[in-house]
Amino acid sequence: MFSRNRLNGFQVENIRKDFISGITVGIVAIPLGMAFAMASGVKPEYGIYTTIIAGLIVSLLGGSRFQIAGPTGAFIPILLAIVLQYGYENLLIAGFMAGFFLVLMSFLRIGNLIHYIPRSVTIGFTTGIAVIIFTGQLGNFFGLHALEKKEYFHENMLEIFQHLPTLNPYGLLIAGIGIATIVLIPKIAPRIPVLLVGLLVPTFVSVFFFSHQLDTIGTVFGGISQSLPGFHFPDITWAKINHLWGPAFAIAGLGAIESLLSAVVADGMTNERHHSNRELFGQGIANMITPLFGGIPATGAIARTATNIKAGAATRLSGVIHSIFVLLTLLLLAPYASYIPLAAMAPILMYVAWNMSQVKTFKELLKRKSGDSLVLVVTFLLTIFVNLTIAIPIGLILAVFSFVKKKSKLLHIQQEETYRQNSTEDGHFIHYKIFTLKGPLFFGTAQAFEYSITEKLENIPKTLIFNMADVSLIDATGEEKLTSFVTEVQQNGYTVFITGLPEWGKEVFQQSGLKEVTTCFPDVESAKNAILSL
């Protein structure tokens, strides 16, 4: 009886913690959901629908107990580009396809591989996204009228510059109040949800003092529907799939990266471990179902997940309560959202952009003036001026080349003295040379290996020993290069012995062409004895 009471008490305490944390993160999620949707070129309620549906599904099916999913700033450039080029209906199809790709990734167990994406790539595209989000809100911040959203960064900057004469001082004032509120509230009352207050304060000022002077959610989007989202299966055709698979794959890739980064952050805050492939599965199902109710692509949100944990979340129930709270808010308070000025939304997105920019880390990587710096800058610039679909693959390719270049310097070849061993049989001298290889022999070092040995072949004995006890890796290219080199030099009158291969190296030796052209000995001494018996 005592143990049952303890168990029940523990469960009740968990429910209490989850209830508080769920409402707390729900309060944070509402303004973000609307802001991210509008910045992506769609109606604000679509962001709310996404927060409700994706948040619920990921909380139930995801690989992290504390993950909070929903629309995020990272998706804004991709989603806006899809809306501008293909329209909202095709955005739903791209989101559905992205969900399918994520589920496929989970079955292929790609979740564990996502963690190998270089930091220079993630910092590059994340900071690039932050720049796009920040500058994308300049129009609302200054209250500019009749701005037309463009696909490319430089076109949007030109559009803003050309419309500066339409600056609305009331909009600038409201945005300034929003910025001041967001900056000051954490210093005055750190427990208050800063983004919600940062939205409400300028909204109240606008309603009571500048009514009808500013663009609002009501005047631009017609308000937010006070009803549940309806089911609609988009018209998917092969032609649309052919056009949208690239953007959909970009959404899936970025969503996988963001959600797993968020899960890693949650692990660090809770001393738990998430399940990467289950997380991808949950994200995939969420992104397949959400578009059927008008929602946009979603992923794990680092800031909301951290807020959930800091508020005391104990189980997955906190994410469920977060979704229920947002749903009830939609049903009860949706009409009041019409009064929110767009100038009040701009500081929220600018605040999010600043937090995701990681300026300090960006500067540190830039100062290194290495291959990482090049990867960082190229990924950053391509994200801003082209798109993420190009930026991430190019960044990864450059990172691979940078990695190979670094690794190519790790193979060291030590040339030991020429030994003259007196043969006990006939008294003649045996001359041989020992080369000790240390490091990986793979496609990045294979050419350097051949050059290094070849330039040392003049005026040395015709018998060579390759001591490979400290070789850490031999890939297919390394094996092929070693085989062809040994074959070539033996045709020129040399005799080559290989020594010291570890167990995995012996398997490579037996399965390759090496065993046809040379002999492998367990150590250098065994090779020496073989030479003496020649």
Short mmCIF file of C-alpha atoms in Angstrom, two decimals:
data_model
loop_
_atom_site.label_atom_id
_atom_site.label_comp_id
_atom_site.label_asym_id
_atom_site.label_seq_id
_atom_site.Cartn_x
_atom_site.Cartn_y
_atom_site.Cartn_z
CA MET A 1 0.00 0.00 0.00
CA PHE A 2 2.82 2.38 0.88
CA SER A 3 4.60 1.82 -2.43
CA ARG A 4 1.33 2.32 -4.36
CA ASN A 5 0.76 5.65 -2.63
CA ARG A 6 4.27 6.71 -3.48
CA LEU A 7 3.71 5.73 -7.11
CA ASN A 8 0.38 7.58 -7.28
CA GLY A 9 1.92 10.61 -5.62
CA PHE A 10 4.78 10.58 -8.11
CA GLN A 11 2.33 10.39 -11.03
CA VAL A 12 0.20 13.21 -9.67
CA GLU A 13 3.30 15.35 -9.18
CA ASN A 14 4.38 14.64 -12.76
CA ILE A 15 0.95 15.64 -14.05
CA ARG A 16 1.15 18.89 -12.11
CA LYS A 17 4.62 19.64 -13.53
CA ASP A 18 3.54 18.76 -17.05
CA PHE A 19 0.42 20.92 -16.76
CA ILE A 20 2.43 23.98 -15.74
CA SER A 21 5.17 23.43 -18.33
CA GLY A 22 2.63 22.69 -21.08
CA ILE A 23 0.77 25.95 -20.51
CA THR A 24 4.03 27.88 -20.22
CA VAL A 25 5.39 26.63 -23.53
CA GLY A 26 1.95 27.04 -25.11
CA ILE A 27 2.01 30.74 -24.24
CA VAL A 28 5.39 31.01 -25.96
CA ALA A 29 4.28 28.96 -28.97
CA ILE A 30 1.21 31.03 -29.92
CA PRO A 31 2.95 34.25 -31.04
CA LEU A 32 5.76 32.25 -32.66
CA GLY A 33 3.34 30.07 -34.61
CA MET A 34 1.56 33.10 -36.06
CA ALA A 35 4.79 34.98 -36.74
CA PHE A 36 6.51 32.09 -38.53
CA ALA A 37 3.43 31.43 -40.66
CA MET A 38 3.14 35.04 -41.79
CA ALA A 39 6.87 35.25 -42.49
CA SER A 40 6.48 32.11 -44.63
CA GLY A 41 3.85 33.83 -46.76
CA VAL A 42 0.74 32.10 -45.40
CA LYS A 43 -2.10 33.02 -43.03
CA PRO A 44 -1.27 33.13 -39.30
CA GLU A 45 -3.84 30.48 -38.38
CA TYR A 46 -1.89 27.92 -40.42
CA GLY A 47 0.95 28.37 -37.96
CA ILE A 48 -1.48 27.78 -35.09
CA TYR A 49 -2.82 24.62 -36.74
CA THR A 50 0.75 23.39 -37.14
CA THR A 51 1.54 24.10 -33.50
CA ILE A 52 -1.49 22.10 -32.38
CA ILE A 53 -1.27 19.07 -34.68
CA ALA A 54 2.49 18.63 -35.11
CA GLY A 55 3.09 19.40 -31.44
CA LEU A 56 0.64 16.69 -30.39
CA ILE A 57 1.92 14.00 -32.77
CA VAL A 58 5.63 14.56 -32.06
CA SER A 59 4.98 14.53 -28.30
CA LEU A 60 3.29 11.13 -28.65
CA LEU A 61 5.48 9.48 -31.30
CA GLY A 62 8.85 11.27 -31.20
CA GLY A 63 12.12 10.02 -29.80
CA SER A 64 12.51 12.66 -27.08
CA ARG A 65 10.22 12.97 -24.07
CA PHE A 66 10.59 16.73 -23.94
CA GLN A 67 10.55 17.72 -27.60
CA ILE A 68 8.15 20.51 -28.58
CA ALA A 69 7.50 20.67 -32.31
CA GLY A 70 5.91 23.34 -34.45
CA PRO A 71 6.72 25.87 -37.16
CA THR A 72 10.24 27.27 -36.83
CA GLY A 73 12.25 30.14 -38.21
CA ALA A 74 14.64 27.79 -39.99
CA PHE A 75 11.92 26.86 -42.48
CA ILE A 76 10.95 30.42 -43.41
CA PRO A 77 13.24 30.89 -46.47
CA ILE A 78 12.30 27.51 -47.98
CA LEU A 79 8.56 27.83 -47.34
CA LEU A 80 8.37 31.40 -48.58
CA ALA A 81 10.19 30.42 -51.78
CA ILE A 82 7.74 27.54 -52.35
CA VAL A 83 4.72 29.78 -51.74
CA LEU A 84 6.03 32.46 -54.09
CA GLN A 85 6.90 29.99 -56.85
CA TYR A 86 4.26 27.28 -56.51
CA GLY A 87 1.51 28.56 -54.19
CA TYR A 88 0.04 27.47 -50.86
CA GLU A 89 -1.58 24.26 -52.15
CA ASN A 90 1.77 23.00 -53.40
CA LEU A 91 3.37 23.94 -50.08
CA LEU A 92 1.02 21.42 -48.47
CA ILE A 93 2.14 18.78 -50.97
CA ALA A 94 5.82 19.58 -50.34
CA GLY A 95 5.20 19.28 -46.59
CA PHE A 96 3.50 15.92 -47.05
CA MET A 97 6.38 14.68 -49.20
CA ALA A 98 8.90 15.93 -46.63
CA GLY A 99 7.08 13.90 -43.99
CA PHE A 100 7.36 10.81 -46.18
CA PHE A 101 11.10 11.43 -46.64
CA LEU A 102 11.53 11.74 -42.86
CA VAL A 103 9.74 8.45 -42.24
CA LEU A 104 11.94 6.84 -44.90
CA MET A 105 15.03 8.27 -43.19
CA SER A 106 13.92 6.71 -39.91
CA PHE A 107 13.53 3.26 -41.50
CA LEU A 108 16.93 3.63 -43.18
CA ARG A 109 18.35 4.57 -39.75
CA ILE A 110 19.80 7.82 -41.02
CA GLY A 111 19.11 9.55 -37.71
CA ASN A 112 22.51 8.61 -36.31
CA LEU A 113 24.27 10.02 -39.38
CA ILE A 114 22.76 13.51 -39.03
CA HIS A 115 25.07 14.15 -36.08
CA TYR A 116 28.07 13.95 -38.42
CA ILE A 117 27.11 17.12 -40.30
CA PRO A 118 30.01 19.57 -39.70
CA ARG A 119 29.39 22.45 -37.34
CA SER A 120 30.71 24.91 -39.93
CA VAL A 121 27.82 23.91 -42.22
CA THR A 122 25.12 24.16 -39.54
CA ILE A 123 26.41 27.50 -38.24
CA GLY A 124 26.67 28.79 -41.81
CA PHE A 125 23.12 28.02 -42.88
CA THR A 126 21.62 28.83 -39.47
CA THR A 127 23.20 32.28 -39.43
CA GLY A 128 22.18 32.79 -43.05
CA ILE A 129 18.59 31.94 -42.16
CA ALA A 130 18.78 34.39 -39.25
CA VAL A 131 19.86 37.17 -41.63
CA ILE A 132 16.96 36.38 -43.98
CA ILE A 133 14.43 36.38 -41.12
CA PHE A 134 15.77 39.61 -39.61
CA THR A 135 15.92 41.56 -42.85
CA GLY A 136 12.59 40.09 -43.94
CA GLN A 137 10.91 41.94 -41.08
CA LEU A 138 12.34 45.36 -41.88
CA GLY A 139 9.26 46.18 -43.94
CA ASN A 140 6.91 45.52 -41.01
CA PHE A 141 9.31 47.19 -38.57
CA PHE A 142 9.22 50.44 -40.54
CA GLY A 143 5.55 50.09 -41.45
CA LEU A 144 6.25 50.12 -45.19
CA HIS A 145 3.25 49.78 -47.51
CA ALA A 146 2.67 47.63 -50.60
CA LEU A 147 5.85 45.58 -50.27
CA GLU A 148 6.00 42.67 -52.69
CA LYS A 149 7.69 39.52 -51.43
CA LYS A 150 10.48 38.36 -53.73
CA GLU A 151 12.24 35.02 -53.99
CA TYR A 152 15.81 36.29 -53.59
CA PHE A 153 17.46 38.26 -50.81
CA HIS A 154 18.87 41.07 -52.94
CA GLU A 155 15.49 41.57 -54.61
CA ASN A 156 13.79 41.94 -51.22
CA MET A 157 16.44 44.40 -50.05
CA LEU A 158 15.91 46.48 -53.19
CA GLU A 159 12.14 46.35 -52.63
CA ILE A 160 12.54 47.66 -49.07
CA PHE A 161 14.91 50.41 -50.18
CA GLN A 162 12.51 51.56 -52.91
CA HIS A 163 9.59 51.72 -50.45
CA LEU A 164 11.39 53.66 -47.70
CA PRO A 165 9.42 56.83 -48.62
CA THR A 166 6.27 55.01 -47.40
CA LEU A 167 7.69 54.67 -43.86
CA ASN A 168 4.95 54.79 -41.21
CA PRO A 169 6.14 56.53 -38.02
CA TYR A 170 3.39 54.80 -36.02
CA GLY A 171 4.68 51.43 -37.17
CA LEU A 172 8.23 52.36 -36.23
CA LEU A 173 7.03 53.49 -32.78
CA ILE A 174 5.06 50.28 -32.16
CA ALA A 175 8.02 48.14 -33.28
CA GLY A 176 10.30 50.16 -31.01
CA ILE A 177 7.98 49.54 -28.06
CA GLY A 178 8.03 45.83 -28.90
CA ILE A 179 11.83 45.74 -29.00
CA ALA A 180 12.10 47.66 -25.72
CA THR A 181 9.63 45.30 -24.04
CA ILE A 182 11.47 42.19 -25.24
CA VAL A 183 14.82 43.57 -24.05
CA LEU A 184 13.65 44.93 -20.67
CA ILE A 185 11.18 42.28 -19.46
CA PRO A 186 13.82 39.55 -18.85
CA LYS A 187 15.79 42.01 -16.70
CA ILE A 188 12.78 43.19 -14.70
CA ALA A 189 10.69 40.00 -14.45
CA PRO A 190 12.57 37.01 -15.91
CA ARG A 191 9.74 34.54 -15.20
CA ILE A 192 7.24 36.37 -17.42
CA PRO A 193 6.94 34.97 -20.99
CA VAL A 194 8.78 37.71 -22.81
CA LEU A 195 7.47 37.06 -26.32
CA LEU A 196 3.82 37.11 -25.27
CA VAL A 197 4.28 40.35 -23.34
CA GLY A 198 6.36 41.72 -26.20
CA LEU A 199 3.34 41.11 -28.44
CA LEU A 200 0.59 42.30 -26.09
CA VAL A 201 2.12 45.60 -24.94
CA PRO A 202 2.58 47.14 -28.41
CA THR A 203 -0.79 45.71 -29.47
CA PHE A 204 -2.58 47.48 -26.61
CA VAL A 205 -0.74 50.71 -27.39
CA SER A 206 -1.74 50.39 -31.03
CA VAL A 207 -5.41 49.69 -30.25
CA PHE A 208 -5.83 52.53 -27.77
CA PHE A 209 -3.69 55.22 -29.40
CA PHE A 210 -3.12 54.43 -33.08
CA SER A 211 -6.27 52.62 -34.14
CA HIS A 212 -6.59 52.31 -37.95
CA GLN A 213 -3.09 53.74 -38.43
CA LEU A 214 -1.33 50.41 -38.92
CA ASP A 215 -1.60 47.18 -40.89
CA THR A 216 -2.91 44.42 -38.64
CA ILE A 217 -3.60 40.70 -38.92
CA GLY A 218 -7.23 41.62 -39.49
CA THR A 219 -6.63 44.13 -42.29
CA VAL A 220 -4.02 42.04 -44.11
CA PHE A 221 -5.17 38.44 -43.53
CA GLY A 222 -8.82 38.94 -42.64
CA GLY A 223 -8.38 37.79 -39.06
CA ILE A 224 -8.03 34.26 -37.69
CA SER A 225 -10.81 31.72 -38.00
CA GLN A 226 -12.36 30.75 -34.65
CA SER A 227 -12.84 27.11 -35.60
CA LEU A 228 -11.11 23.78 -35.91
CA PRO A 229 -9.11 23.21 -39.10
CA GLY A 230 -10.93 21.19 -41.75
CA PHE A 231 -9.56 18.06 -43.45
CA HIS A 232 -8.40 18.47 -47.03
CA PHE A 233 -6.23 16.07 -49.02
CA PRO A 234 -4.20 18.06 -51.57
CA ASP A 235 -4.32 17.16 -55.25
CA ILE A 236 -1.05 15.26 -55.67
CA THR A 237 0.04 14.48 -59.24
CA TRP A 238 3.26 13.07 -60.69
CA ALA A 239 3.95 16.42 -62.33
CA LYS A 240 3.76 18.18 -58.95
CA ILE A 241 5.94 15.53 -57.32
CA ASN A 242 8.52 16.04 -60.05
CA HIS A 243 8.59 19.80 -59.38
CA LEU A 244 8.49 19.61 -55.59
CA TRP A 245 10.77 16.70 -54.65
CA GLY A 246 13.80 19.01 -54.36
CA PRO A 247 12.19 21.55 -51.99
CA ALA A 248 10.51 18.68 -50.10
CA PHE A 249 13.83 16.93 -49.58
CA ALA A 250 15.36 20.21 -48.39
CA ILE A 251 12.52 20.58 -45.87
CA ALA A 252 13.06 17.00 -44.70
CA GLY A 253 16.82 17.42 -44.39
CA LEU A 254 16.57 20.70 -42.52
CA GLY A 255 13.78 19.34 -40.34
CA ALA A 256 15.86 16.29 -39.45
CA ILE A 257 18.85 18.45 -38.52
CA GLU A 258 16.80 20.92 -36.47
CA SER A 259 14.78 18.29 -34.61
CA LEU A 260 17.83 16.20 -33.70
CA LEU A 261 19.77 19.28 -32.60
CA SER A 262 16.82 20.17 -30.40
CA ALA A 263 16.73 16.63 -29.01
CA VAL A 264 20.46 16.83 -28.24
CA VAL A 265 19.89 20.09 -26.36
CA ALA A 266 17.11 18.39 -24.39
CA ASP A 267 19.45 15.49 -23.58
CA GLY A 268 22.03 17.92 -22.23
CA MET A 269 19.46 19.62 -20.00
CA THR A 270 17.92 16.40 -18.63
CA ASN A 271 20.77 13.85 -18.66
CA GLU A 272 18.66 11.57 -20.85
CA ARG A 273 19.19 10.17 -24.34
CA HIS A 274 16.78 10.51 -27.21
CA HIS A 275 16.18 7.93 -29.94
CA SER A 276 17.23 9.60 -33.20
CA ASN A 277 15.39 7.36 -35.66
CA ARG A 278 12.21 7.34 -33.61
CA GLU A 279 12.40 11.13 -33.53
CA LEU A 280 12.61 11.22 -37.32
CA PHE A 281 9.63 8.86 -37.50
CA GLY A 282 7.54 11.09 -35.24
CA GLN A 283 8.54 14.19 -37.19
CA GLY A 284 7.70 12.42 -40.44
CA ILE A 285 4.21 11.33 -39.36
CA ALA A 286 3.54 14.83 -38.02
CA ASN A 287 4.53 16.41 -41.33
CA MET A 288 2.39 13.96 -43.30
CA ILE A 289 -0.73 14.63 -41.22
CA THR A 290 -0.37 18.38 -40.57
CA PRO A 291 -0.77 19.45 -44.24
CA LEU A 292 -4.07 17.54 -44.40
CA PHE A 293 -5.45 20.14 -41.97
CA GLY A 294 -3.85 23.17 -43.60
CA GLY A 295 -0.67 23.21 -41.52
CA ILE A 296 2.83 24.01 -42.72
CA PRO A 297 6.02 21.95 -42.20
CA ALA A 298 7.15 21.59 -38.60
CA THR A 299 10.18 20.40 -36.69
CA GLY A 300 11.54 20.27 -33.16
CA ALA A 301 11.98 23.78 -31.79
CA ILE A 302 15.04 24.30 -29.60
CA ALA A 303 13.76 27.39 -27.77
CA ARG A 304 10.33 25.89 -27.01
CA THR A 305 11.84 22.55 -25.98
CA ALA A 306 14.24 24.33 -23.62
CA THR A 307 11.34 26.38 -22.20
CA ASN A 308 9.40 23.16 -21.65
CA ILE A 309 12.25 21.63 -19.66
CA LYS A 310 12.98 24.78 -17.66
CA ALA A 311 9.30 24.99 -16.72
CA GLY A 312 9.57 21.54 -15.11
CA ALA A 313 8.29 19.08 -17.73
CA ALA A 314 8.47 15.48 -16.55
CA THR A 315 6.88 13.41 -19.33
CA ARG A 316 5.47 13.60 -22.87
CA LEU A 317 2.22 14.87 -21.38
CA SER A 318 3.64 18.40 -21.28
CA GLY A 319 3.74 18.51 -25.09
CA VAL A 320 0.17 17.22 -25.29
CA ILE A 321 -1.04 19.88 -22.84
CA HIS A 322 0.83 22.51 -24.85
CA SER A 323 -1.17 21.54 -27.96
CA ILE A 324 -4.48 21.45 -26.07
CA PHE A 325 -3.80 24.89 -24.58
CA VAL A 326 -3.08 26.38 -28.01
CA LEU A 327 -6.26 24.76 -29.38
CA LEU A 328 -8.41 26.22 -26.58
CA THR A 329 -6.80 29.61 -27.11
CA LEU A 330 -7.67 29.42 -30.81
CA LEU A 331 -11.30 28.55 -30.08
CA LEU A 332 -11.77 31.21 -27.39
CA LEU A 333 -9.58 34.15 -28.37
CA ALA A 334 -9.03 33.98 -32.14
CA PRO A 335 -11.12 37.10 -32.96
CA TYR A 336 -8.87 39.29 -30.82
CA ALA A 337 -5.82 38.39 -32.93
CA SER A 338 -7.20 40.65 -35.66
CA TYR A 339 -6.05 43.67 -33.65
CA ILE A 340 -2.39 42.63 -33.58
CA PRO A 341 -0.34 45.04 -35.74
CA LEU A 342 2.26 43.54 -38.05
CA ALA A 343 4.75 46.02 -36.60
CA ALA A 344 4.34 44.21 -33.26
CA MET A 345 5.17 40.85 -34.87
CA ALA A 346 8.41 42.13 -36.40
CA PRO A 347 10.35 42.45 -33.09
CA ILE A 348 9.42 38.87 -32.17
CA LEU A 349 10.91 37.47 -35.36
CA MET A 350 13.94 39.75 -35.09
CA TYR A 351 14.47 38.49 -31.53
CA VAL A 352 14.25 34.88 -32.77
CA ALA A 353 16.66 35.66 -35.61
CA TRP A 354 19.20 37.19 -33.25
CA ASN A 355 19.06 34.20 -30.90
CA MET A 356 19.55 31.69 -33.72
CA SER A 357 22.36 33.63 -35.43
CA GLN A 358 25.15 32.36 -33.13
CA VAL A 359 27.24 35.43 -33.92
CA LYS A 360 29.94 34.57 -31.38
CA THR A 361 30.54 31.09 -32.81
CA PHE A 362 30.43 32.49 -36.34
CA LYS A 363 33.21 34.98 -35.50
CA GLU A 364 35.31 32.30 -33.81
CA LEU A 365 35.14 30.00 -36.84
CA LEU A 366 35.87 32.91 -39.17
CA LYS A 367 39.03 33.84 -37.25
CA ARG A 368 40.55 30.39 -37.81
CA LYS A 369 41.11 31.12 -41.52
CA SER A 370 40.99 27.41 -42.27
CA GLY A 371 38.93 25.05 -44.38
CA ASP A 372 36.16 25.38 -41.79
CA SER A 373 36.11 29.13 -42.37
CA LEU A 374 35.68 28.64 -46.11
CA VAL A 375 32.85 26.14 -45.57
CA LEU A 376 31.20 28.55 -43.14
CA VAL A 377 31.34 31.57 -45.44
CA VAL A 378 30.26 29.71 -48.59
CA THR A 379 27.31 28.04 -46.83
CA PHE A 380 26.33 31.36 -45.24
CA LEU A 381 26.43 33.32 -48.51
CA LEU A 382 24.66 30.63 -50.55
CA THR A 383 21.91 30.45 -47.93
CA ILE A 384 21.32 34.19 -48.19
CA PHE A 385 21.75 34.81 -51.90
CA VAL A 386 20.62 31.48 -53.41
CA ASN A 387 18.72 29.01 -51.20
CA LEU A 388 19.17 26.22 -48.67
CA THR A 389 18.63 23.54 -51.30
CA ILE A 390 21.93 24.60 -52.84
CA ALA A 391 23.72 25.88 -49.72
CA ILE A 392 23.64 22.71 -47.63
CA PRO A 393 24.85 20.24 -50.32
CA ILE A 394 27.62 22.61 -51.45
CA GLY A 395 28.61 23.20 -47.83
CA LEU A 396 28.77 19.45 -47.20
CA ILE A 397 30.85 18.85 -50.34
CA LEU A 398 33.32 21.57 -49.33
CA ALA A 399 33.45 20.14 -45.81
CA VAL A 400 34.33 16.70 -47.22
CA PHE A 401 37.14 18.17 -49.33
CA SER A 402 38.39 20.12 -46.31
CA PHE A 403 38.29 16.96 -44.19
CA VAL A 404 40.18 14.95 -46.81
CA LYS A 405 42.81 17.68 -47.10
CA LYS A 406 43.35 17.63 -43.34
CA LYS A 407 43.47 13.84 -43.21
CA SER A 408 45.92 13.70 -46.11
CA LYS A 409 48.53 15.17 -43.77
CA LEU A 410 48.01 12.46 -41.16
CA LEU A 411 49.89 9.72 -43.01
CA HIS A 412 53.52 9.84 -41.93
CA ILE A 413 56.22 7.71 -43.53
CA GLN A 414 59.41 7.24 -41.55
CA GLN A 415 62.45 6.07 -43.49
CA GLU A 416 64.71 3.99 -41.29
CA GLU A 417 68.39 3.25 -41.79
CA THR A 418 69.55 0.79 -44.43
CA TYR A 419 70.44 -2.43 -42.69
CA ARG A 420 73.34 -4.66 -43.69
CA GLN A 421 72.82 -8.06 -42.22
CA ASN A 422 75.52 -10.72 -42.57
CA SER A 423 74.04 -13.95 -43.88
CA THR A 424 75.13 -16.97 -41.87
CA GLU A 425 74.99 -19.21 -44.91
CA ASP A 426 77.48 -17.73 -47.39
CA GLY A 427 78.79 -14.59 -45.71
CA HIS A 428 77.37 -12.08 -48.18
CA PHE A 429 75.57 -8.91 -47.13
CA ILE A 430 71.82 -8.41 -47.43
CA HIS A 431 70.71 -4.80 -47.94
CA TYR A 432 67.15 -3.75 -47.08
CA LYS A 433 65.23 -0.62 -46.19
CA ILE A 434 62.37 -0.24 -43.68
CA PHE A 435 59.54 2.24 -44.22
CA THR A 436 57.23 2.70 -41.22
CA LEU A 437 53.76 3.99 -42.09
CA LYS A 438 51.66 5.78 -39.45
CA GLY A 439 48.11 6.99 -39.98
CA PRO A 440 45.30 6.27 -42.46
CA LEU A 441 45.94 4.97 -45.97
CA PHE A 442 42.76 6.00 -47.77
CA PHE A 443 41.67 7.92 -50.86
CA GLY A 444 42.85 11.18 -49.32
CA THR A 445 46.40 9.95 -48.61
CA ALA A 446 46.93 7.28 -51.28
CA GLN A 447 48.51 9.63 -53.82
CA ALA A 448 50.76 11.21 -51.18
CA PHE A 449 51.87 7.71 -50.14
CA GLU A 450 52.95 6.85 -53.69
CA TYR A 451 54.79 10.14 -54.23
CA SER A 452 56.57 9.93 -50.88
CA ILE A 453 57.86 6.38 -51.41
CA THR A 454 58.72 6.85 -55.10
CA GLU A 455 60.99 9.83 -54.48
CA LYS A 456 62.94 7.76 -51.95
CA LEU A 457 63.57 4.78 -54.25
CA GLU A 458 66.78 6.07 -55.82
CA ASN A 459 70.06 4.74 -54.42
CA ILE A 460 68.42 2.45 -51.88
CA PRO A 461 68.48 -1.35 -51.51
CA LYS A 462 66.26 -3.48 -53.69
CA THR A 463 64.59 -5.13 -50.69
CA LEU A 464 61.90 -3.07 -48.91
CA ILE A 465 59.94 -3.67 -45.72
CA PHE A 466 56.69 -1.75 -45.15
CA ASN A 467 55.98 -1.75 -41.42
CA MET A 468 52.23 -1.09 -41.20
CA ALA A 469 51.61 -1.79 -37.52
CA ASP A 470 50.52 1.83 -36.94
CA VAL A 471 48.28 2.17 -40.00
CA SER A 472 44.80 3.03 -38.70
CA LEU A 473 42.79 2.57 -41.90
CA ILE A 474 43.06 1.09 -45.38
CA ASP A 475 40.13 1.77 -47.69
CA ALA A 476 39.57 0.47 -51.23
CA THR A 477 41.61 3.28 -52.79
CA GLY A 478 44.47 2.78 -50.34
CA GLU A 479 44.48 -0.96 -50.97
CA GLU A 480 44.46 -0.47 -54.75
CA LYS A 481 47.27 2.10 -54.60
CA LEU A 482 49.39 -0.12 -52.35
CA THR A 483 48.83 -3.15 -54.61
CA SER A 484 49.65 -1.30 -57.83
CA PHE A 485 52.73 0.31 -56.26
CA VAL A 486 54.11 -3.01 -54.98
CA THR A 487 53.43 -4.64 -58.36
CA GLU A 488 55.19 -1.84 -60.24
CA VAL A 489 58.33 -1.69 -58.10
CA GLN A 490 58.69 -5.48 -58.08
CA GLN A 491 58.61 -5.41 -61.88
CA ASN A 492 61.58 -3.05 -61.61
CA GLY A 493 63.59 -5.53 -59.57
CA TYR A 494 62.54 -4.70 -56.02
CA THR A 495 61.30 -7.15 -53.41
CA VAL A 496 58.63 -5.85 -51.00
CA PHE A 497 57.46 -7.33 -47.72
CA ILE A 498 54.59 -6.07 -45.56
CA THR A 499 54.65 -6.45 -41.78
CA GLY A 500 52.63 -5.70 -38.67
CA LEU A 501 49.12 -5.60 -40.12
CA PRO A 502 46.43 -5.78 -37.39
CA GLU A 503 43.60 -8.32 -37.68
CA TRP A 504 41.37 -6.06 -39.80
CA GLY A 505 44.40 -5.31 -42.00
CA LYS A 506 45.06 -9.00 -42.51
CA GLU A 507 41.49 -9.39 -43.78
CA VAL A 508 42.12 -6.59 -46.28
CA PHE A 509 45.34 -8.32 -47.33
CA GLN A 510 43.62 -11.68 -47.90
CA GLN A 511 40.64 -10.21 -49.76
CA SER A 512 42.67 -7.94 -52.03
CA GLY A 513 45.24 -8.41 -54.76
CA LEU A 514 48.09 -7.81 -52.31
CA LYS A 515 48.43 -11.49 -51.45
CA GLU A 516 49.19 -12.18 -55.12
CA VAL A 517 52.15 -9.78 -55.29
CA THR A 518 53.79 -9.81 -51.85
CA THR A 519 54.04 -11.59 -48.52
CA CYS A 520 52.75 -10.39 -45.15
CA PHE A 521 54.70 -11.08 -41.93
CA PRO A 522 53.48 -10.55 -38.36
CA ASP A 523 56.40 -8.26 -37.49
CA VAL A 524 59.62 -6.72 -38.80
CA GLU A 525 61.83 -9.40 -37.25
CA SER A 526 59.99 -12.14 -39.14
CA ALA A 527 60.54 -10.24 -42.39
CA LYS A 528 64.25 -9.84 -41.59
CA ASN A 529 64.60 -13.57 -41.02
CA ALA A 530 62.89 -14.21 -44.35
CA ILE A 531 65.31 -11.84 -46.07
CA LEU A 532 68.30 -13.66 -44.57
CA SER A 533 67.00 -16.93 -45.96
CA LEU A 534 66.87 -15.58 -49.52
#
